[in-house]
Amino acid sequence: QLQLQESGPGLVRPSETLSLTCTVSGDSIRIPSYHWGWIRQPPGKGLEWIGNIYYSGSTYYNPSLESRLTMSVDTSRNQFSLRLSSVTAADTAVYYCVRSYGDYGMIDYWGQGTLVAVPS
Amino acid sequence: QSALTQPASVSGSPGQSITISCTGTSSDVGAYNYVSWYQQHPGKAPKCLIYDVSNRPSGVSDRFSGSKSGNTASLTISGLQAEDEADYYCSSYTTRSTRVFGGGTKLTVL
């Protein structure tokens, strides 16, 4: 059974960089056709797609976050990561790491989510 | 990219059917048959109910069905049950190779 687990600081100071890692267990991150990504949800609000990465390193980012966003993959550790720079209180959210079929298809696995707070 | 438009809330009685709409544009919902629907209970991660407009993942009840016409997709839940009370989100692939979600719909089972 595939499992995804987010890890990283729960509190990030304004203007600093938010860094999260997702560890994939139960299968290889190198599975063809599957993309790995991040979705966030501010408290009491809806879902926002952040971006996707393929095991080759190809990335697709939300245009509204692209200037602050970097995603990377470490196939040797079966992990992928997110870095979001210059954070503000608006970046406070539960961050989920996910797997999708292609960059267009069903999101079939979700991590449990991790709350990252940026104080105002 | 703008969020897809969903009604903020819908409600229905047990046993009834309800439909949640998801309106986008010709650059997302109308462009491809890559619309999916997710159910989220409080404090939980979302779960996929429908993918590629009308397909159900293994294990999802056939009470959930999806369709699309033009720039609007729809999720129908038939035979409403108490456990269907949750938030529902649509999602679409876009012509910019990105993904966009709807604002979410809170379903109340009366």
mmCIF file of C-alpha atoms in Angstrom, chain B residues 1-56:
data_model
loop_
_atom_site.group_PDB
_atom_site.id
_atom_site.type_symbol
_atom_site.label_atom_id
_atom_site.label_comp_id
_atom_site.label_asym_id
_atom_site.label_seq_id
_atom_site.Cartn_x
_atom_site.Cartn_y
_atom_site.Cartn_z
ATOM 1 C CA GLN B 1 -5.697 30.972 -13.105
ATOM 2 C CA SER B 2 -9.151 31.421 -11.590
ATOM 3 C CA ALA B 3 -10.817 28.815 -9.421
ATOM 4 C CA LEU B 4 -13.678 26.847 -10.924
ATOM 5 C CA THR B 5 -17.117 27.983 -9.737
ATOM 6 C CA GLN B 6 -19.114 25.738 -7.422
ATOM 7 C CA PRO B 7 -22.141 26.533 -5.255
ATOM 8 C CA ALA B 8 -21.064 27.232 -1.700
ATOM 9 C CA SER B 9 -23.608 24.844 -0.267
ATOM 10 C CA VAL B 10 -26.251 22.295 -1.189
ATOM 11 C CA SER B 11 -28.550 20.207 0.936
ATOM 12 C CA GLY B 12 -30.847 17.233 0.652
ATOM 13 C CA SER B 13 -32.736 14.688 2.687
ATOM 14 C CA PRO B 14 -31.700 11.057 3.060
ATOM 15 C CA GLY B 15 -32.631 9.053 -0.005
ATOM 16 C CA GLN B 16 -32.853 12.080 -2.279
ATOM 17 C CA SER B 17 -30.490 12.993 -5.120
ATOM 18 C CA ILE B 18 -28.458 16.167 -5.368
ATOM 19 C CA THR B 19 -26.263 17.639 -8.087
ATOM 20 C CA ILE B 20 -23.245 19.898 -7.631
ATOM 21 C CA SER B 21 -22.141 21.984 -10.577
ATOM 22 C CA CYS B 22 -18.621 23.066 -11.461
ATOM 23 C CA THR B 23 -18.270 25.820 -14.038
ATOM 24 C CA GLY B 24 -15.025 26.696 -15.744
ATOM 25 C CA THR B 25 -13.950 27.947 -19.130
ATOM 26 C CA SER B 26 -12.868 26.669 -22.513
ATOM 27 C CA SER B 27 -9.316 26.643 -21.123
ATOM 28 C CA ASP B 28 -10.032 24.101 -18.419
ATOM 29 C CA VAL B 29 -13.320 22.190 -17.986
ATOM 30 C CA GLY B 30 -14.302 22.687 -21.615
ATOM 31 C CA ALA B 31 -10.895 21.830 -23.008
ATOM 32 C CA TYR B 32 -10.394 18.250 -21.884
ATOM 33 C CA ASN B 33 -12.224 15.352 -20.259
ATOM 34 C CA TYR B 34 -9.935 15.597 -17.256
ATOM 35 C CA VAL B 35 -12.370 16.667 -14.553
ATOM 36 C CA SER B 36 -12.235 14.943 -11.199
ATOM 37 C CA TRP B 37 -14.261 15.230 -7.998
ATOM 38 C CA TYR B 38 -13.069 14.885 -4.392
ATOM 39 C CA GLN B 39 -14.884 14.362 -1.115
ATOM 40 C CA GLN B 40 -13.396 15.740 2.096
ATOM 41 C CA HIS B 41 -14.647 15.038 5.587
ATOM 42 C CA PRO B 42 -13.565 17.402 8.388
ATOM 43 C CA GLY B 43 -9.954 16.960 9.401
ATOM 44 C CA LYS B 44 -9.323 14.380 6.692
ATOM 45 C CA ALA B 45 -7.485 14.351 3.385
ATOM 46 C CA PRO B 46 -9.698 14.476 0.289
ATOM 47 C CA LYS B 47 -10.683 11.285 -1.495
ATOM 48 C CA CYS B 48 -11.295 10.910 -5.227
ATOM 49 C CA LEU B 49 -14.867 10.012 -6.183
ATOM 50 C CA ILE B 50 -14.818 10.633 -9.937
ATOM 51 C CA TYR B 51 -12.020 11.016 -12.494
ATOM 52 C CA ASP B 52 -11.963 11.790 -16.203
ATOM 53 C CA VAL B 53 -15.471 13.306 -15.931
ATOM 54 C CA SER B 54 -17.429 10.145 -15.245
ATOM 55 C CA ASN B 55 -15.192 7.298 -14.081
ATOM 56 C CA ARG B 56 -15.293 5.928 -10.545
#
